[in-house]
Structure formats: structure tokens, C-alpha cells
mmCIF file of C-alpha atoms in Angstrom:
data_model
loop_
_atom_site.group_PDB
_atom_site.id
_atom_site.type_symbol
_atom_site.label_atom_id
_atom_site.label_comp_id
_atom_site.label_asym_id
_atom_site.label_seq_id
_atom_site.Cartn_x
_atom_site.Cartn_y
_atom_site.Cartn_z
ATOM 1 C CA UNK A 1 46.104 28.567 21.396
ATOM 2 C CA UNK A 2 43.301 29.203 18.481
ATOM 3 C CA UNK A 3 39.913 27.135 18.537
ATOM 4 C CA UNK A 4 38.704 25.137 15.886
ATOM 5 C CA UNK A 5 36.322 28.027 15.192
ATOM 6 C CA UNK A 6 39.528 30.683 14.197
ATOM 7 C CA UNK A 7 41.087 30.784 10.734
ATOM 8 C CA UNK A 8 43.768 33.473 11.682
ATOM 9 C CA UNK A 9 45.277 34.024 15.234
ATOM 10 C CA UNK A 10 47.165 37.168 15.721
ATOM 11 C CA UNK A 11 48.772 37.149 19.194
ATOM 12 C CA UNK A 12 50.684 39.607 21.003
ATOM 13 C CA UNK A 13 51.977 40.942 17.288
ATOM 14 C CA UNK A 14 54.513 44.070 16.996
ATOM 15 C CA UNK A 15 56.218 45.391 14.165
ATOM 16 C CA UNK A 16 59.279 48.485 14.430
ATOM 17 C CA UNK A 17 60.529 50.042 11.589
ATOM 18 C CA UNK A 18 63.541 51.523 13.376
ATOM 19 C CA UNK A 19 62.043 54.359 15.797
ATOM 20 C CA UNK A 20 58.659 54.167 14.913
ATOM 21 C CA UNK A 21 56.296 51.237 16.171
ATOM 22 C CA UNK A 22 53.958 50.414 13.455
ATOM 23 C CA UNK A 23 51.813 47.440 15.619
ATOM 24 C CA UNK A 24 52.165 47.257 19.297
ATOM 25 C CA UNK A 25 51.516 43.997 20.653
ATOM 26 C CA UNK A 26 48.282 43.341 18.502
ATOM 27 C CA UNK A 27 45.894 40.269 19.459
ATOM 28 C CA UNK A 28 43.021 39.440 17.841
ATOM 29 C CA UNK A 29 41.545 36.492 15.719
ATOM 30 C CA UNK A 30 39.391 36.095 12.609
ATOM 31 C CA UNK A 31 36.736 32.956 12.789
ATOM 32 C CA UNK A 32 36.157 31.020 10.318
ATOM 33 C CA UNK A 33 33.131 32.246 7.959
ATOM 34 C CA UNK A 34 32.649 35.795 9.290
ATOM 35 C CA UNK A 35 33.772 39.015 7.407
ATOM 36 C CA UNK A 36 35.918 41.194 9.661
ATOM 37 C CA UNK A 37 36.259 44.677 8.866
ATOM 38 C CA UNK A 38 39.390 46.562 10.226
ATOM 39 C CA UNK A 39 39.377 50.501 10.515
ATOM 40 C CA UNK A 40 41.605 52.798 11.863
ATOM 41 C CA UNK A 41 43.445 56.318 10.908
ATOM 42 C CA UNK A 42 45.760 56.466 8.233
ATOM 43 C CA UNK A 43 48.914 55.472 9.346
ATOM 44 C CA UNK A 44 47.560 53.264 12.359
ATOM 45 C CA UNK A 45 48.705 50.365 11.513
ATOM 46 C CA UNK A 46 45.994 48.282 8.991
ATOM 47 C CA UNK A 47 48.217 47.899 6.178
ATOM 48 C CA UNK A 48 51.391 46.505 8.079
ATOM 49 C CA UNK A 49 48.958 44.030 9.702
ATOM 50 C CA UNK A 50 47.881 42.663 6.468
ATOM 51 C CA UNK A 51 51.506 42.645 4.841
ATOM 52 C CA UNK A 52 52.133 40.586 8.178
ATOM 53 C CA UNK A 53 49.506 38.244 7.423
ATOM 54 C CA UNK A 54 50.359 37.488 3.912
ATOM 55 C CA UNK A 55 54.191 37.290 4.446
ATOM 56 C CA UNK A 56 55.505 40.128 2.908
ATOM 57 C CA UNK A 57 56.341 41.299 6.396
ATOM 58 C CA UNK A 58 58.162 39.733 9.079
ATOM 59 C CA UNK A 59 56.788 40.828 12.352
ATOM 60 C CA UNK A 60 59.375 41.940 15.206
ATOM 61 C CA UNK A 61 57.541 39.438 18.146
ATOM 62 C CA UNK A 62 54.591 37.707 18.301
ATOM 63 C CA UNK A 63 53.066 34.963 16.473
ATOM 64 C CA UNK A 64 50.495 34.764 13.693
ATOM 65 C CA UNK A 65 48.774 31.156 12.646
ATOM 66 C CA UNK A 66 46.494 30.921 9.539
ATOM 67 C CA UNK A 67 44.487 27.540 9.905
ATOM 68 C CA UNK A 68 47.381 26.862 12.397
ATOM 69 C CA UNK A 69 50.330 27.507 9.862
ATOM 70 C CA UNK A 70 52.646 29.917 11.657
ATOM 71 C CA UNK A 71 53.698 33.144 9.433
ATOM 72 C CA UNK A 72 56.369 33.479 7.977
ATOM 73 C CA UNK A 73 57.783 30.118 9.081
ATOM 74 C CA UNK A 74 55.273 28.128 7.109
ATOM 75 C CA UNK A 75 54.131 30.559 4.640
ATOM 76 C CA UNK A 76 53.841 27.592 1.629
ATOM 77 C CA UNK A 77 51.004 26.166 3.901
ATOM 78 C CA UNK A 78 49.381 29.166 4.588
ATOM 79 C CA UNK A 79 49.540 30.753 0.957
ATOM 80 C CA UNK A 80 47.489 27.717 -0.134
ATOM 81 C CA UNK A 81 44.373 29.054 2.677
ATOM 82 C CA UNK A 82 44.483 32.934 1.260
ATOM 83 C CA UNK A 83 43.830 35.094 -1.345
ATOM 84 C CA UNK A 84 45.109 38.401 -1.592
ATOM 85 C CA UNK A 85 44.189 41.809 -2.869
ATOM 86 C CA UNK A 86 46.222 44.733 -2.502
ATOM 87 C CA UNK A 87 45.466 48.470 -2.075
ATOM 88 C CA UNK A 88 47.000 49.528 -4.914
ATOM 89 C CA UNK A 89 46.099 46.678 -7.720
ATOM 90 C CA UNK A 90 49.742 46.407 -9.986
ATOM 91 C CA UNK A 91 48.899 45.238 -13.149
ATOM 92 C CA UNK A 92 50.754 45.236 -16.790
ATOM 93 C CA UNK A 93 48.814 47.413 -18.520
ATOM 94 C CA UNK A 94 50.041 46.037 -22.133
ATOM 95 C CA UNK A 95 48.273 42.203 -21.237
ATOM 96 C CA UNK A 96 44.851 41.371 -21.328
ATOM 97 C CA UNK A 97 42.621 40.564 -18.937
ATOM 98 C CA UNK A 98 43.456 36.607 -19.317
ATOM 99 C CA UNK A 99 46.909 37.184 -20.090
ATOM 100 C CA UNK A 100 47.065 38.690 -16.277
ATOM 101 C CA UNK A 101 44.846 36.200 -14.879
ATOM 102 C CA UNK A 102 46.311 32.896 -16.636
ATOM 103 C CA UNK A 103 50.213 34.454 -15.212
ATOM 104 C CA UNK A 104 48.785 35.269 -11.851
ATOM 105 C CA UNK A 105 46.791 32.000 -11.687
ATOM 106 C CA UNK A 106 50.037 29.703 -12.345
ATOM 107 C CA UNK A 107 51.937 31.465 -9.837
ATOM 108 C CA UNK A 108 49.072 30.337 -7.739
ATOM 109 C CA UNK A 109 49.859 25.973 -8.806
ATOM 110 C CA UNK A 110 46.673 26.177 -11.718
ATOM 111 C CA UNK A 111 46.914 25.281 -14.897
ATOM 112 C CA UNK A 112 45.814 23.700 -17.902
ATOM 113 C CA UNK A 113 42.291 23.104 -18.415
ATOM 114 C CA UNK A 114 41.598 23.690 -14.318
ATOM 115 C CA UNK A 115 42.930 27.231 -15.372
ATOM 116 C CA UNK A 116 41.167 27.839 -17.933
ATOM 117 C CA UNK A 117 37.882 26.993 -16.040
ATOM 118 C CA UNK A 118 38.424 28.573 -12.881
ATOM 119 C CA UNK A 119 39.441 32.179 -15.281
ATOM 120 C CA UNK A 120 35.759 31.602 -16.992
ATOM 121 C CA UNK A 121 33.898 31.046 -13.704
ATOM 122 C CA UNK A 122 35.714 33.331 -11.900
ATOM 123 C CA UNK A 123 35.100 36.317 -14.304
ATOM 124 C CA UNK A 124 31.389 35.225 -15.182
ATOM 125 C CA UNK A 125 30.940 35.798 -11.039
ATOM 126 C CA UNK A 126 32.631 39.119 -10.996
ATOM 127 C CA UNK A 127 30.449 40.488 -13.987
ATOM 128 C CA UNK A 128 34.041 40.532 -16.027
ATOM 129 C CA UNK A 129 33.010 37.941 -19.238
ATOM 130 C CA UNK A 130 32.841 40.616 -21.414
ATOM 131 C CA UNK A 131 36.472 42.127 -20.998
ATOM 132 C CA UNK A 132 38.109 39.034 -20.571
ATOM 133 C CA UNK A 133 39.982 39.948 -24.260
ATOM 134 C CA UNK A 134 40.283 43.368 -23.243
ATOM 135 C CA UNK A 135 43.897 45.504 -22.340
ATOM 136 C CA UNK A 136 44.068 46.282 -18.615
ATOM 137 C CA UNK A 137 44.924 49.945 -19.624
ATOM 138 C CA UNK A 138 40.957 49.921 -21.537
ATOM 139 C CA UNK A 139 39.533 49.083 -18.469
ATOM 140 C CA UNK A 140 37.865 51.674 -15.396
ATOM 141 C CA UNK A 141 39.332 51.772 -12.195
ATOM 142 C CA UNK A 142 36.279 50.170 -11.166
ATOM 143 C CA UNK A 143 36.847 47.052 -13.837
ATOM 144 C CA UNK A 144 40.872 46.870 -12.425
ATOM 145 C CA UNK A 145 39.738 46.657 -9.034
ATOM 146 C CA UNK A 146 37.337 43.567 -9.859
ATOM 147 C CA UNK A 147 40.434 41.933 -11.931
ATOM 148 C CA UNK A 148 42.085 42.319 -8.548
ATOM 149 C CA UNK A 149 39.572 40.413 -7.204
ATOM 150 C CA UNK A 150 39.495 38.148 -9.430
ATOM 151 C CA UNK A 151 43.110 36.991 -9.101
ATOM 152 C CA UNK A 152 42.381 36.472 -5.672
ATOM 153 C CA UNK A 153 40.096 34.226 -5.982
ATOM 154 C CA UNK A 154 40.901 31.934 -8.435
ATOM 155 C CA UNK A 155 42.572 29.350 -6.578
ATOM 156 C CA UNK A 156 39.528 29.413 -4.140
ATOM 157 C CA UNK A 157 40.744 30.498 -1.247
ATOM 158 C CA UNK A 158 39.002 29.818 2.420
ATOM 159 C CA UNK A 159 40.605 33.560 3.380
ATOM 160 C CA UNK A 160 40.541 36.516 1.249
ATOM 161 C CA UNK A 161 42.829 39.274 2.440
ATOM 162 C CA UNK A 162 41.507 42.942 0.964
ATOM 163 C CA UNK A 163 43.002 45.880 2.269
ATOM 164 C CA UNK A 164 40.989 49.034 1.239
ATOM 165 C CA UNK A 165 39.067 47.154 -1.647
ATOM 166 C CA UNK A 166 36.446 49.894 -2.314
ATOM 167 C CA UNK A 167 38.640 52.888 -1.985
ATOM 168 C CA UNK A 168 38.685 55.151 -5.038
ATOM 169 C CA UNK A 169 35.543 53.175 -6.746
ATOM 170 C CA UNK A 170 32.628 55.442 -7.401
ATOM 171 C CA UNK A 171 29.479 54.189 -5.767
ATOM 172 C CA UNK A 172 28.358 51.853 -8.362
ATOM 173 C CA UNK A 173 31.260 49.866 -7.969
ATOM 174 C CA UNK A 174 31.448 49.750 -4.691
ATOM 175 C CA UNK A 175 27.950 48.795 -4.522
ATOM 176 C CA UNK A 176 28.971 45.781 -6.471
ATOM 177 C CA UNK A 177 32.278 44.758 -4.773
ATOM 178 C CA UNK A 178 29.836 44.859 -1.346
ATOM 179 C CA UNK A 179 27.841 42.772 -2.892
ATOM 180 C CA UNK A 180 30.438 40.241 -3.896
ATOM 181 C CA UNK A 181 32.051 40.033 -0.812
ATOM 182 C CA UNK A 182 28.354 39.374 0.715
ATOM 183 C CA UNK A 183 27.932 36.419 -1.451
ATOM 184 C CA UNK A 184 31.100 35.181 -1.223
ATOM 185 C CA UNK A 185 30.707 35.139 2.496
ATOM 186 C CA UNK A 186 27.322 33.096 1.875
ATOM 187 C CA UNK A 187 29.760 30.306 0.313
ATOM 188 C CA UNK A 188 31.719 30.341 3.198
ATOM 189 C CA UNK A 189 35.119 32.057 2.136
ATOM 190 C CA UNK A 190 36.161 34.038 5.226
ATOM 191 C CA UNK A 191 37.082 37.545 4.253
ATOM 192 C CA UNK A 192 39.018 40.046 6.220
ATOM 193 C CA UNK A 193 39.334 43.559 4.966
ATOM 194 C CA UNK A 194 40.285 47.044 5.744
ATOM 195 C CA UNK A 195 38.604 50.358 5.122
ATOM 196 C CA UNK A 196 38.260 53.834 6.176
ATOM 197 C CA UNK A 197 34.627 54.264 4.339
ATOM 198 C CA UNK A 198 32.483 53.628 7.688
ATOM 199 C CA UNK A 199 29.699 52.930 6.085
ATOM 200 C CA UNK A 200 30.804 50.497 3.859
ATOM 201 C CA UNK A 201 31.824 48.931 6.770
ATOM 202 C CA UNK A 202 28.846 48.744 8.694
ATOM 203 C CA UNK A 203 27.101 47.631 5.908
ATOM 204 C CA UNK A 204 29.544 44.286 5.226
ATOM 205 C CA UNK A 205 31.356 43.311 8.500
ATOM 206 C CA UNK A 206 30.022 40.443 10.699
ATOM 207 C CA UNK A 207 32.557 41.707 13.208
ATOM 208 C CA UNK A 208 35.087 44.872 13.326
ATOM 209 C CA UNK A 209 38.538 45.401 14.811
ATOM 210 C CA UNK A 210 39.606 49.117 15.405
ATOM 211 C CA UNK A 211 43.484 49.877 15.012
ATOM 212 C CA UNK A 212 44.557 53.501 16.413
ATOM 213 C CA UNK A 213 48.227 53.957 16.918
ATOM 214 C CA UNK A 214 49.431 50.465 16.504
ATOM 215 C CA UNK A 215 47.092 49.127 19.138
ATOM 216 C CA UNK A 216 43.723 47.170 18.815
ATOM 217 C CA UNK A 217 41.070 49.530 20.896
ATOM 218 C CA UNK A 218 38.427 47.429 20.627
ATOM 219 C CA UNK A 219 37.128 44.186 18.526
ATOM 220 C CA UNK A 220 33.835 43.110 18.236
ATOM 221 C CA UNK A 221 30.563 43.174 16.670
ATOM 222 C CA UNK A 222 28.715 46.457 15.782
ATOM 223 C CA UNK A 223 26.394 46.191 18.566
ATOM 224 C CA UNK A 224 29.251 44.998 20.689
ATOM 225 C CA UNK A 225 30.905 47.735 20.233
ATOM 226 C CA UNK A 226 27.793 50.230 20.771
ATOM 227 C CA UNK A 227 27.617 48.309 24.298
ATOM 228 C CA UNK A 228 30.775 49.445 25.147
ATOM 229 C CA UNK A 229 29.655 53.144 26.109
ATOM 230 C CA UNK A 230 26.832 55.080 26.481
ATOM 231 C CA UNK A 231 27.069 57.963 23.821
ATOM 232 C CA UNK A 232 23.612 59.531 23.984
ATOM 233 C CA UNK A 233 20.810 58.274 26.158
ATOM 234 C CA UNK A 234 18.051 59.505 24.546
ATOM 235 C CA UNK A 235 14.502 57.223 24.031
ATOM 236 C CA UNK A 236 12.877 57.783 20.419
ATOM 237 C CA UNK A 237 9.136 57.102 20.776
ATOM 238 C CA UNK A 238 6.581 57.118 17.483
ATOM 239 C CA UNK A 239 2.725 57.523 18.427
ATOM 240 C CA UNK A 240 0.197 56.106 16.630
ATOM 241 C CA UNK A 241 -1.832 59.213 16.690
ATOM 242 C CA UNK A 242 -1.526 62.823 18.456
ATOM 243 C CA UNK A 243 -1.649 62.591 22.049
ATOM 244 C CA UNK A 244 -1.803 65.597 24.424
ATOM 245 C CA UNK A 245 0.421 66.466 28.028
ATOM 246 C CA UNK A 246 3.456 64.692 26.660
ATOM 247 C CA UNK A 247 5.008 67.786 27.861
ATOM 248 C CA UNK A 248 4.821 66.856 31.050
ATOM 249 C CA UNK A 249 7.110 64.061 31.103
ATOM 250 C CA UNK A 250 9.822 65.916 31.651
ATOM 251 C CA UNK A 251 8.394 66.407 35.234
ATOM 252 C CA UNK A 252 9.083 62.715 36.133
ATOM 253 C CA UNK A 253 12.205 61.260 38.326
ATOM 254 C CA UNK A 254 15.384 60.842 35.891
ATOM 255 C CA UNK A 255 14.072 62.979 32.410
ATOM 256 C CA UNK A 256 16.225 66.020 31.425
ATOM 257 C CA UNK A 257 14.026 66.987 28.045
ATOM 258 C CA UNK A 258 11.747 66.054 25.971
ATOM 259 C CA UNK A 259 11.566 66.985 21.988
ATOM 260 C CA UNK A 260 9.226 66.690 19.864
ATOM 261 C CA UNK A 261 10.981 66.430 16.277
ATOM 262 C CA UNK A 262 7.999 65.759 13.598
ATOM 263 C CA UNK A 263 4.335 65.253 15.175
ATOM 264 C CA UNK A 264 3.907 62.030 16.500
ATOM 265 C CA UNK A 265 7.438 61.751 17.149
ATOM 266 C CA UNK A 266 9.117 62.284 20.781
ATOM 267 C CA UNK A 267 12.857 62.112 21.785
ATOM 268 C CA UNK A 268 13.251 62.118 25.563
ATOM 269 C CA UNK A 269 16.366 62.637 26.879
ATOM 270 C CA UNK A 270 17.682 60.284 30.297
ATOM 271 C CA UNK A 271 19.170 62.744 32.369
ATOM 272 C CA UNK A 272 22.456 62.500 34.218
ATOM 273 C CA UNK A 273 22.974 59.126 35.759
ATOM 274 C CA UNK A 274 19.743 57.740 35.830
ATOM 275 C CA UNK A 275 18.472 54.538 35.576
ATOM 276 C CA UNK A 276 17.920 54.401 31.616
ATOM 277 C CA UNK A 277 15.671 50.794 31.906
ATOM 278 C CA UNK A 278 13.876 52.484 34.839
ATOM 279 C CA UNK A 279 13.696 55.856 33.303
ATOM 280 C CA UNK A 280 12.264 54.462 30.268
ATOM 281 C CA UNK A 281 9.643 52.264 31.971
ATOM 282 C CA UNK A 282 8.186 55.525 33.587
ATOM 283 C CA UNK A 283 8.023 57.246 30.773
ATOM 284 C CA UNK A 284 5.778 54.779 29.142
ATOM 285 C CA UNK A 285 3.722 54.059 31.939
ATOM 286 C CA UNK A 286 2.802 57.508 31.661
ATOM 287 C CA UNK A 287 2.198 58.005 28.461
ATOM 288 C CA UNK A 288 -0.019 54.620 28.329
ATOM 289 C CA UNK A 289 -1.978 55.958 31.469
ATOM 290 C CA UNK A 290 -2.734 59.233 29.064
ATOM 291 C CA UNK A 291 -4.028 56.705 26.771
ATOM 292 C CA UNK A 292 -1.504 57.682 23.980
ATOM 293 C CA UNK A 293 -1.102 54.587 21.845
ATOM 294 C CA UNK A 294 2.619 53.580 21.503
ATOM 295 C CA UNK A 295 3.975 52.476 17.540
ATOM 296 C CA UNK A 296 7.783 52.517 18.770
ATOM 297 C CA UNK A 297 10.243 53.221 22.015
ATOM 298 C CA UNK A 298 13.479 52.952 21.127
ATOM 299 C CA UNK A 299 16.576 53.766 23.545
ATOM 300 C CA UNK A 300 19.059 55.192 20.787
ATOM 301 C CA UNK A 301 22.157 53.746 19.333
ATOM 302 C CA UNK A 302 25.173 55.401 18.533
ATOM 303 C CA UNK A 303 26.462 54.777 14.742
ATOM 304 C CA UNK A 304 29.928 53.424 13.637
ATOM 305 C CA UNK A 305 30.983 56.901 12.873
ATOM 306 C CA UNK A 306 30.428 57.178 16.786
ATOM 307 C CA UNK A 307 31.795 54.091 17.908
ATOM 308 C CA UNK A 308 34.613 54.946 15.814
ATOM 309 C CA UNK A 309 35.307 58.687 16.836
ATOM 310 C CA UNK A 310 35.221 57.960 20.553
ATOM 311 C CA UNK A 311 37.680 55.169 20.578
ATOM 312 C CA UNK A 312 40.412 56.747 18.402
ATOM 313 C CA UNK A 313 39.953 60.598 19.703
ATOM 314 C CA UNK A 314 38.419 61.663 16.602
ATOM 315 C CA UNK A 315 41.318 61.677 14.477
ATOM 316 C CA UNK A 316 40.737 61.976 10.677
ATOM 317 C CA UNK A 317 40.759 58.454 8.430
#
């Protein structure tokens, strides 16, 4: 049963296409307000999830709720709560910019003058005023993308569906499209999207889900996920100024090394099972009773590229 707090519910979802299992009993949920980034290898699994959630995809069990409106059994309701943009944006190249937009945003229950002032706010926000007139086939790939967008948000949805929106865009425009999806998240509009562009993930999702194989391996956020496994235990420590005998610390009860990488900068490495909190707390004890003065000690952090690698066996996105 969702909480008040969860837009979308996915649980215990499975889809086969014949022999091959696409999702294998897939659980997970999407809160309301929060932009959830879903990665995995190609053919893991992302994009069947998201055809499941919009309803062009009946799943084979399970149950999926958006704002409580099971899929596809209530998919009127729930088509009212999202917006969707596809991976591979299908427009008519012959029609204009608000030819495509005033179709697409009738099909979506707008029209008259509501339509016409959602298509002028809507493309002022995305940056777009000044090819509303234009042909889609004048436009970038970039620009196409952002008309994507656009459609999906003109009947101001509280869930926008995106799966791989900053694929193919050079980094301008996906500079940009992060950006959007930032501010739209400030208004409130829950987003969910996929992506195999780690950073770009990192740098947008409130929370991440990681797909490998059909199965979910792991959902929360990035520092969640760090906590889930120890990938280096090193210490990063800055000085203030030079300080003499750090050498030595690798003499004390649970160090294995000690680097130094750039002057004033040490990297000491926890050794085998030790105590990392009580390794740590010897190592500056130490160094304070030297009298070196201490900028920074840092235990570090693995990246997403990490998180990523170790929970789907370092298969290629």
C-alpha cells in the first residue's frame, strides 16, 4: 500500500516477452517532489519500465499505481498526473513548432485560448519563443529534444516521465535540459528519468534506482548508495602548512600506507579490516601531537561510476 508521500508505486512488477524476462519482479516507488534517476545497462530493463508506467505496456504481474490510479486499468486517471517524453522524440518534420504543439496539446484535453497560453509560456520557459514559427526539420537535435519537452509539459503535469532525455545532446544542451529539470523540480513537478550519462545523473537525481538484468539492485540516495559498501578506505587529509614525520604514520595500529600526492596533501590508506573511525582518530591524534595544523580529513567516497560498476558487474551502459 503507497503513503501519501509516493506518486508512483511499482510493486512486485514483471514483464516477458516470450523467453526473455525484460523486468523481474521490480518494486520500487517514486515520492512525490523528488527527481529519481534510473540507470542500468542497455538492455536491463529502463525502457520497458517506463512504457509500463505510461501504458503503452501491459505488465505480465504486478501492480503499478500513479497517485493511486492502477496502470493500465485506469490509465484515463493516471494520463491526467504525467507527462511524457520519449527516447526517440517522433515529430512531423513538415509542421511547425506550434502546429506540433497545438496537435499534441489537444490530444492532451487543451484548447482554445488555455492552449494558446500554455504553448507561449511553455516555450518562453524552455528558451523556444524564437522558433515557435519555425519547421521541426530547421531545428538542432538539441531544439527537437526541448520541443519534446515541451509537449510534455503543457498540460502541467505533477509527473514527468523522460527516458534518456539528454542522450545525443552536445553539452550545451544538456547543460540546459539539467537545468530545466532542476527548476522544474523547484515548482514541485516530480520527475522520473532514465540515463546512462552518470554524471548527469549525479548531478540531477534526489534519489537513484539501479536496473541490471530486469532486477532493481539497489534504490536510494547517492550517499545511500555509497553506504552500501566500502570501496576504498582511504582518509584524504590537507595541512595547513608543511609538517615533518608524517611518514611515520604508517607505523601505527590499522594503517597500510601513506601517500603524499601534492605537498600538503596526505592519503592514508585503512588497512585490512580495521576500525576505519578508530583508525582515523589515531591518525589525527598523531599528527596534532606533531603540531601539524589540520585544513581537512576526509574518509573517501566512492563516485556513481563506482556505485554503479560494483552493483551491475561492470557491464558497459
Amino acid at each position: 500500500m503507497s503513503s501519501e508521500s509516493e506518486l508512483v508505486v511499482l510493486d512486485h512488477v514483471s514483464k516477458q516477452y516470450r523467453d526473455l524476462t525484460a523486468l523481474d519482479d521490480v518494486s520500487f516507488s517514486i515520492r512525490r517532489g523528488e527527481v529519481f534517476g534510473y540507470i542500468g545497462p542497455n538492455g536491463a530493463g529502463k525502457t520497458t519500465t517506463i512504457k509500463i508506467m505510461v501504458g503503452l505496456l501491459r505488465q505480465s504481474r504486478g501492480t503499478l499505481t500513479i497517485n493511486g490510479h492502477r496502470m493500465p486499468e485506469e490509465k484515463e486517471q493516471a494520463h491526467r498526473m504525467l507527462g511524457y517524453l520519449p527516447q526517440k522524440v517522433a515529430f512531423q518534420e513538415w509542421r511547425t513548432v506550434d502546429h506540433a504543439l497545438s496537435t499534441l496539446g489537444r490530444l492532451s484535453g487543451l484548447s482554445g485560448h488555455e492552449l494558446e497560453r500554455r504553448i507561449t509560456e511553455v516555450l518562453d520557459f524552455l528558451g523556444l519563443t524564437k522558433v515557435r514559427r519555425k519547421k521541426i526539420i530547421q531545428l538542432s537535435g538539441g531544439m527537437v529534444q526541448k520541443v519534446g519537452l515541451a509537449q510534455a509539459l503543457l498540460h502541467r503535469p505533477p509527473l514527468l516521465v523522460l527516458d534518456e532525455p539528454l542522450a545525443g545532446l552536445d553539452p550545451a544542451s544538456r547543460y540546459q535540459v539539467k537545468q530545466i529539470i532542476r527548476e522544474l523540480s523547484r515548482g514541485d513537478t516530480t520527475i522520473f528519468f532514465s540515463s546512462h550519462i552518470l554524471s548527469d545523473v549525479q548531478d540531477v537525481a534526489t534519489r537513484i534506482g539501479i536496473l541490471n538484468h530486469g532486477h532493481v539492485m539497489q534504490v536510494g540516495t547517492l550517499e545511500e548508495l555509497k553506504a552500501e559498501f566500502t570501496i576504498t578506505r582511504d582518509i584524504a587529509i590537507a595541512l595547513a602548512a608543511d609538517c615533518s614525520g608524517w611518514s611515520d604514520l604508517k607505523s601505527l595500529e590499522g594503517v597500510g600506507e601513506v601517500e603524499q600526492p601534492a605537498p600538503r596533501r596526505l592519503v592514508v590508506r585503512v588497512a585490512g579490516d580495521a576500525d576505519l573511525d578508530e583508525t582515523g582518530y589515531r591518525v589525527m591524534r598523531e599528527l596534532l601531537d606533531r603540531g601539524c595544523r589540520i585544513r581537512s580529513f576526509t574518509p573517501v567516497t566512492p563516485s556513481l561510476d563506482e556505485v554503479y560498476l560494483r552493483y551491475v558487474g561492470g557491464e558497459q551502459t
